[in-house]
PDB file of C-alpha atoms and ligand atoms in Angstrom:
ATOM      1  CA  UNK A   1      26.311 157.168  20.761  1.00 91.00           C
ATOM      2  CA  UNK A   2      23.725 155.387  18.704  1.00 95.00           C
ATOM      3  CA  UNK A   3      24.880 152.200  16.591  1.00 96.00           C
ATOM      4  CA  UNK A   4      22.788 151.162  13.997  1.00 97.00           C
ATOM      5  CA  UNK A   5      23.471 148.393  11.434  1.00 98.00           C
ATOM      6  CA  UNK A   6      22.213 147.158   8.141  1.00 98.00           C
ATOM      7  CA  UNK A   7      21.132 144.160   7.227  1.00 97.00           C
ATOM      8  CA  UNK A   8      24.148 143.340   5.443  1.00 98.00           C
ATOM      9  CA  UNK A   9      24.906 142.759   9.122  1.00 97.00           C
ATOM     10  CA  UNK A  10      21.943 140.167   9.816  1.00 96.00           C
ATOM     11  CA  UNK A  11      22.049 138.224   6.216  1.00 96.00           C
ATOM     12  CA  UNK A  12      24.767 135.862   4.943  1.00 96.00           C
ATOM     13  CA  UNK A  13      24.498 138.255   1.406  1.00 97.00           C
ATOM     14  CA  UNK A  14      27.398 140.783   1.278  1.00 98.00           C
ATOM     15  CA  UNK A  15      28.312 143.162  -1.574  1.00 98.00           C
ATOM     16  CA  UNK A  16      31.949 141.786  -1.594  1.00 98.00           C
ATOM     17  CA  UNK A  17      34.465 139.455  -0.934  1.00 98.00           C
ATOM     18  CA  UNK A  18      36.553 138.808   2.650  1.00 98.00           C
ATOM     19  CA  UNK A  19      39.438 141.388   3.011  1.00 98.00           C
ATOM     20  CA  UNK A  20      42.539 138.918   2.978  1.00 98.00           C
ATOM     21  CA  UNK A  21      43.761 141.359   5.474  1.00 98.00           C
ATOM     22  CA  UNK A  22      42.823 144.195   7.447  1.00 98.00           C
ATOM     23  CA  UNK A  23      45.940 146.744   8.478  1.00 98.00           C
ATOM     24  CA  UNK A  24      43.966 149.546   9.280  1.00 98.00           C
ATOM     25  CA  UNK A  25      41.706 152.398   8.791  1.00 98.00           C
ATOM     26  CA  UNK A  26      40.662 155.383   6.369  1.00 98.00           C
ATOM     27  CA  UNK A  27      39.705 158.562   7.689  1.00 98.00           C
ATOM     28  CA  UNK A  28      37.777 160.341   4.634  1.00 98.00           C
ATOM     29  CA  UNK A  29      35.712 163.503   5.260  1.00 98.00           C
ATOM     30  CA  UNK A  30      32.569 163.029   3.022  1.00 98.00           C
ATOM     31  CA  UNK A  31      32.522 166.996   1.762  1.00 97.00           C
ATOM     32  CA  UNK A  32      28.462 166.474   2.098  1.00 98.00           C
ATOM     33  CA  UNK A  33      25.613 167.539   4.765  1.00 98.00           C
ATOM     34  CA  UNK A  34      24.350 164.728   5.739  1.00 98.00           C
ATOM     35  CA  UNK A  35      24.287 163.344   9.004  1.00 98.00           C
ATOM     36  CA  UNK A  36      25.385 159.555   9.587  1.00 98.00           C
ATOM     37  CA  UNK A  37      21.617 158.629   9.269  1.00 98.00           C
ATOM     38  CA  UNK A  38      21.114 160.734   6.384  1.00 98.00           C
ATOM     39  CA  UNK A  39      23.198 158.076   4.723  1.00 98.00           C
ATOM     40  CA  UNK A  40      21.017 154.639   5.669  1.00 98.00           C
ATOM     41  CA  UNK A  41      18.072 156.222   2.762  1.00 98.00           C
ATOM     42  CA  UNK A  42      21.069 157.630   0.588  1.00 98.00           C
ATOM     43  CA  UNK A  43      22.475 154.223   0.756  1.00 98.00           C
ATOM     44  CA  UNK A  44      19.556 152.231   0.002  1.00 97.00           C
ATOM     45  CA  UNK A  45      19.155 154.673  -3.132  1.00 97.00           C
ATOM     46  CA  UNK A  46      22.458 153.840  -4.529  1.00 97.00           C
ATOM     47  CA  UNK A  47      21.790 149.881  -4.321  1.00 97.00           C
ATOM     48  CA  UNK A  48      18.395 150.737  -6.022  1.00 97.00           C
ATOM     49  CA  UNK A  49      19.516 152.429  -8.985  1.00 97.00           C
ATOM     50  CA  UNK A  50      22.272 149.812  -8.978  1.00 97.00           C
ATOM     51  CA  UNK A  51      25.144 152.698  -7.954  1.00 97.00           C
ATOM     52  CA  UNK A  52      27.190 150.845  -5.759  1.00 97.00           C
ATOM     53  CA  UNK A  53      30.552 151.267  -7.779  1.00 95.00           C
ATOM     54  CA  UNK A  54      30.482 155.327  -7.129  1.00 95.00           C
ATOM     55  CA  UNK A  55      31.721 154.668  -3.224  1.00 97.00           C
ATOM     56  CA  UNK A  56      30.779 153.555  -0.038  1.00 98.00           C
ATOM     57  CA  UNK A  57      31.881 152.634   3.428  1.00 98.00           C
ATOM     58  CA  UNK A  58      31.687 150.622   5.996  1.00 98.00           C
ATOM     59  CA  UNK A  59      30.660 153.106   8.440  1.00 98.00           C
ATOM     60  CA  UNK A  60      29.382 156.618   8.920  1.00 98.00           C
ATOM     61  CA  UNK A  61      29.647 158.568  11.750  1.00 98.00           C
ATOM     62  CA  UNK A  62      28.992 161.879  13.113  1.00 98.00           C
ATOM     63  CA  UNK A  63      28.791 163.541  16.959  1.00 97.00           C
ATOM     64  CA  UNK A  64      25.375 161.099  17.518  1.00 97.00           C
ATOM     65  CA  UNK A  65      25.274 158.236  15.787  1.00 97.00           C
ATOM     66  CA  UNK A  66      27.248 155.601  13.934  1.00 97.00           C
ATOM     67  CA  UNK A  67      25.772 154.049  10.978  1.00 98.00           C
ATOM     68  CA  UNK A  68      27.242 150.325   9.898  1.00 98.00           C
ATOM     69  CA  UNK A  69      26.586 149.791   6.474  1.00 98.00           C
ATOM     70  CA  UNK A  70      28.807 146.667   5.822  1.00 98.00           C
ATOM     71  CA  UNK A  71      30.769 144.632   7.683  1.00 98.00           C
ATOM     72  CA  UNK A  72      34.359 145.524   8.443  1.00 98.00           C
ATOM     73  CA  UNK A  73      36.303 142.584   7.493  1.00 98.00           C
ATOM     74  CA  UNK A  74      34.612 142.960   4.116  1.00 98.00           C
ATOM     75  CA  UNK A  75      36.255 144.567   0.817  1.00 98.00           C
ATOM     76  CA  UNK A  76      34.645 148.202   0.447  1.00 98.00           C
ATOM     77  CA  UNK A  77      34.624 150.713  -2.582  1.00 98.00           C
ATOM     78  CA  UNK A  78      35.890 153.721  -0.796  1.00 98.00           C
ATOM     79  CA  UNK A  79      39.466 155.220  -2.166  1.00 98.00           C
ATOM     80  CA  UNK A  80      39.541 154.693  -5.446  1.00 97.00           C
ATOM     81  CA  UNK A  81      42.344 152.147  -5.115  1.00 98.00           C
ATOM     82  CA  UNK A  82      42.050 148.096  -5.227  1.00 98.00           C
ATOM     83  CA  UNK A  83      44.638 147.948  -2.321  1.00 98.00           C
ATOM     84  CA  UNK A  84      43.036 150.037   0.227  1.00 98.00           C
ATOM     85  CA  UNK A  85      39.767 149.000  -0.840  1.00 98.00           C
ATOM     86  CA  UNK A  86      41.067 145.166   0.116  1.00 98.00           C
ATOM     87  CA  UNK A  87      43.209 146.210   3.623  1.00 98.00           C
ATOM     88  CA  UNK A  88      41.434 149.132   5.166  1.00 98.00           C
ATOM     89  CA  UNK A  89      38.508 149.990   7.076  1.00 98.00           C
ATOM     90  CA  UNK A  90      36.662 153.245   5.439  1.00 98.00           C
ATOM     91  CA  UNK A  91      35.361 155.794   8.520  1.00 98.00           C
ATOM     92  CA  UNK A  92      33.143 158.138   6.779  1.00 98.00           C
ATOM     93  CA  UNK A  93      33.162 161.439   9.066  1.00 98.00           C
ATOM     94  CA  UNK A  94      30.009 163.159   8.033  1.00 98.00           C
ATOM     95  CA  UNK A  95      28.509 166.674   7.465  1.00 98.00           C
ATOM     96  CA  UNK A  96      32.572 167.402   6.382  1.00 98.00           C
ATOM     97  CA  UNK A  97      31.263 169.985   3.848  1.00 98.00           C
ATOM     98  CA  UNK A  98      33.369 172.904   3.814  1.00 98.00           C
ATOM     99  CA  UNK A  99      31.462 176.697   4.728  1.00 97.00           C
ATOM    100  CA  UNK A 100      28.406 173.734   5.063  1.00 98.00           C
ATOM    101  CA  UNK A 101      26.383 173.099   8.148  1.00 98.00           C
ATOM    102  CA  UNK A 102      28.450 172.594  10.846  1.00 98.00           C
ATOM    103  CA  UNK A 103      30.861 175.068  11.972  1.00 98.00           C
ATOM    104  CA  UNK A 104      34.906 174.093  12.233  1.00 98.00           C
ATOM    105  CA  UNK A 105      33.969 173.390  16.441  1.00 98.00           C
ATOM    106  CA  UNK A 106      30.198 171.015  15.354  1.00 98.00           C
ATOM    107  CA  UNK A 107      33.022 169.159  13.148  1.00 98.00           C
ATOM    108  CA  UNK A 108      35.541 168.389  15.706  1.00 98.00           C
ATOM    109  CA  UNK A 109      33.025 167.218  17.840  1.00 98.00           C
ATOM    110  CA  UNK A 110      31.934 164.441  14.801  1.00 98.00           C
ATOM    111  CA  UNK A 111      35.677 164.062  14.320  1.00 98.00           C
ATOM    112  CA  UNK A 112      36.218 162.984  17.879  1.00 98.00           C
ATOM    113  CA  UNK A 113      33.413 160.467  17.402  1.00 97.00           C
ATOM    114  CA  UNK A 114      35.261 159.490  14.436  1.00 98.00           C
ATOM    115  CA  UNK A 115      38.738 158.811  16.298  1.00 98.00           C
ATOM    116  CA  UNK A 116      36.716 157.110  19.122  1.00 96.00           C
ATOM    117  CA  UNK A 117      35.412 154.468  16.438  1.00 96.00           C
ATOM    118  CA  UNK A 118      39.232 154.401  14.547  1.00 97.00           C
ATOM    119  CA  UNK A 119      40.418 153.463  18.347  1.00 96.00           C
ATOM    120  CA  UNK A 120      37.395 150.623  18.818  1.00 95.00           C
ATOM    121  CA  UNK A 121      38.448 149.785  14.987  1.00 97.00           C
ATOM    122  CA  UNK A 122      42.084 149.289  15.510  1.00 96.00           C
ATOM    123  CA  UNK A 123      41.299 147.761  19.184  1.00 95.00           C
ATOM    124  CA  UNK A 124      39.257 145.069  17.743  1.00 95.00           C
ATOM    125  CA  UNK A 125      41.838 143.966  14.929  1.00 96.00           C
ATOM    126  CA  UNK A 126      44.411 143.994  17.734  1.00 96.00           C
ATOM    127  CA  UNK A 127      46.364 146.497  15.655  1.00 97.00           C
ATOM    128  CA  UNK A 128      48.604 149.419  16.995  1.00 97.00           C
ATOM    129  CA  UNK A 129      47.835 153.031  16.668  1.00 98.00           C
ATOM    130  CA  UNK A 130      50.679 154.758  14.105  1.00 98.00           C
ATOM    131  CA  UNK A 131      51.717 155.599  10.410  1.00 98.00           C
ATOM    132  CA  UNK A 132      51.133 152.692   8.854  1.00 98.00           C
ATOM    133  CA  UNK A 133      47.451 151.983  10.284  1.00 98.00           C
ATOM    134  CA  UNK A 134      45.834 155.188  10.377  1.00 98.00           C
ATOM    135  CA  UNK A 135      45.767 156.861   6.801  1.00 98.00           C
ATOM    136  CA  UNK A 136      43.979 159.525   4.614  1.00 98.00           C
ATOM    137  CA  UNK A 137      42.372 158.962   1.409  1.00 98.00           C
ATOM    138  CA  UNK A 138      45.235 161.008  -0.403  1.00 98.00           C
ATOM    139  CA  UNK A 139      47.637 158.888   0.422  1.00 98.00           C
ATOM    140  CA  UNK A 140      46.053 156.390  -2.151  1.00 98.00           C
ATOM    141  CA  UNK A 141      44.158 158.442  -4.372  1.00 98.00           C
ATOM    142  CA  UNK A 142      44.128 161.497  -5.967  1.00 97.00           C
ATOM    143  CA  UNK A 143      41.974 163.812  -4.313  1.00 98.00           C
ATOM    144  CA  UNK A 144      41.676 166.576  -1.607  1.00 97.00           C
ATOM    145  CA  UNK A 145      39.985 164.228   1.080  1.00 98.00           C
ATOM    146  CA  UNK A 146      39.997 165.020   4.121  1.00 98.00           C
ATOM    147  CA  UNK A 147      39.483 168.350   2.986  1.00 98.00           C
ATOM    148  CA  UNK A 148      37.797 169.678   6.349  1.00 98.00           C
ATOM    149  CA  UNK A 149      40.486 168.357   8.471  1.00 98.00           C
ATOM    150  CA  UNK A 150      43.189 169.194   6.452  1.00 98.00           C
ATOM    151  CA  UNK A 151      42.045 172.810   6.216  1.00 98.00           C
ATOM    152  CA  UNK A 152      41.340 172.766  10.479  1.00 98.00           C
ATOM    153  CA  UNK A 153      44.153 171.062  11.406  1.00 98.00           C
ATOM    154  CA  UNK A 154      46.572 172.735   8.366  1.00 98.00           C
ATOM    155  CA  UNK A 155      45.341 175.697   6.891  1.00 97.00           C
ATOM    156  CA  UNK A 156      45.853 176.283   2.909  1.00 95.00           C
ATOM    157  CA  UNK A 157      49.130 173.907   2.481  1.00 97.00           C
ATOM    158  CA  UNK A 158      49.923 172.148   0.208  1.00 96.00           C
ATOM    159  CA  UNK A 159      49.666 168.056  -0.035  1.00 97.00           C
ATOM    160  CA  UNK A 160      53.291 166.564   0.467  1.00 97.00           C
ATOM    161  CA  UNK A 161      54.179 163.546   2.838  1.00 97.00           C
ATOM    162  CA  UNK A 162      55.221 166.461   5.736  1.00 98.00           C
ATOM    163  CA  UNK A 163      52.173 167.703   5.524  1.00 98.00           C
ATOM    164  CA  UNK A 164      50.436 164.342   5.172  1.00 98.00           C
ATOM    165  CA  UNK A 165      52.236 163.082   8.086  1.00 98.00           C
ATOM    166  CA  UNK A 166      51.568 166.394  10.564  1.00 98.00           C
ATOM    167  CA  UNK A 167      47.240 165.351  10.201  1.00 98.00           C
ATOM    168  CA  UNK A 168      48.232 162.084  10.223  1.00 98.00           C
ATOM    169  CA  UNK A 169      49.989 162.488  13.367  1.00 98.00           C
ATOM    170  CA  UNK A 170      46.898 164.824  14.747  1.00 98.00           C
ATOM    171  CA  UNK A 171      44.715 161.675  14.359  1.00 98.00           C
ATOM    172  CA  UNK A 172      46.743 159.217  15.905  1.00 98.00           C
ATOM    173  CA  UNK A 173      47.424 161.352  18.988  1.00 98.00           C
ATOM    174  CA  UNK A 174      43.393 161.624  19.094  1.00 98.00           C
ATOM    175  CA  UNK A 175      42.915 158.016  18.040  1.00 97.00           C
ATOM    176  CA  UNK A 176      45.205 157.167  21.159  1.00 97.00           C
ATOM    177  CA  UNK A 177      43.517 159.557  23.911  1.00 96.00           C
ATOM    178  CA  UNK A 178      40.766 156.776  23.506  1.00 94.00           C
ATOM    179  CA  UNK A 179      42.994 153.800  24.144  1.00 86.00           C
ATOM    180  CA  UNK A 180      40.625 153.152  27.396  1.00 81.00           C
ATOM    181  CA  UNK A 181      37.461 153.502  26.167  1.00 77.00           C
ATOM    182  CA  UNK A 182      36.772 150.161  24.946  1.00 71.00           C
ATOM    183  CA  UNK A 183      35.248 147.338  26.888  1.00 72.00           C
ATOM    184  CA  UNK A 184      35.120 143.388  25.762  1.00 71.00           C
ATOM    185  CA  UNK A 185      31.236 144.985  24.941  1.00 73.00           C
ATOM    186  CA  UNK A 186      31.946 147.768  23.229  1.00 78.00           C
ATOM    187  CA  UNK A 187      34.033 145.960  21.249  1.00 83.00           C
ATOM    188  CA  UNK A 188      31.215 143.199  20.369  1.00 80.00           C
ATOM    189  CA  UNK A 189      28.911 145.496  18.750  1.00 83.00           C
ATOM    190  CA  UNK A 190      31.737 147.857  16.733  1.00 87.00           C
ATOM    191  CA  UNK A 191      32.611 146.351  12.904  1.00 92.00           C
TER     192      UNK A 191
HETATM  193 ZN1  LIG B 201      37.757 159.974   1.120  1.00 62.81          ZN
END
């Protein structure tokens, strides 16, 4: 997998303030096409025409590549709610559109790469894998995401904390089949 990084990475100017904390991560399907470096030019756009406040993430990923757009231990605008925005790290699984590009195999294989990057996340913050650190968008905000998974991994149910819980519990046993596949290096260039 390819890492690339802004240069919010290289320059001492960041779009936000420290995280006091960080507890965990954010799995959000991004209901688009675009592939992780689709997003570096769709990015730059949004800072352009001074569109910042409509969302973004600290990183985008898909099957090849994983775009850093801001650093992790930074405050990001991507569920809607000051709290999450402040503790968690925003994963931005990409080309999540529904009946879009990818078939529902091409989007497990990005989702993979996405639990691979929770596991280096979570790794790196010397957090554990479970409930309270691995969490969907809904659970903070009012909205479908992540409507790919959720309609993979749960078919046409409804949202209620069992069903919240069951993908929930689908990531973590993912996120923790990569327990071993960090390195002190990988490690150094993930965040
Ligand atoms: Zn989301």
């Amino acid at each position: 997998m390819e890492h690339i990084y802004s240069d919010f990475y290289k320059q001492p100017v960041k779009i936000t303030e420290r995280k006091p904390d960080v507890l965990g991560v954010v799995l959000h399907d991004d209901a688009e096409n675009y592939q992780a470096k689709d997003y570096i030019d769709w990015l730059k756009k949004r800072i352009t025409n001074h569109e910042l406040e409509k969302g973004w993430a600290c990183v985008y990923v898909d099957m090849h590549t994983c775009y850093w757009f801001h650093p992790s231990e930074y405050t990001e605008w991507h569920c809607g709610n000051t709290f999450a925005n402040t503790h968690y790290i925003g994963i931005e699984r990409c080309q999540s559109k529904i009946n879009g590009v990818l078939n529902d195999k091409a989007f497990m294989r990005n989702e993979e790469a996405s639990f691979k990057i929770a596991a280096l996340l979570l790794k790196k913050y010397q957090l554990p894998v479970n409930r309270q650190t691995v969490r969907l968008h809904k659970e903070f905000f009012e909205t479908e995401c992540p409507a790919r998974a959720w309609s993979i991994h749960l078919g046409n149910v409804k949202t209620n904390q069992e069903n919240i819980e069951k993908l929930k519990d689908y990531f973590i046993e993912r996120i923790k089949s990569y327990d071993n596949y960090s390195s002190e290096k990988t490690l150094d260039i993930i965040g």
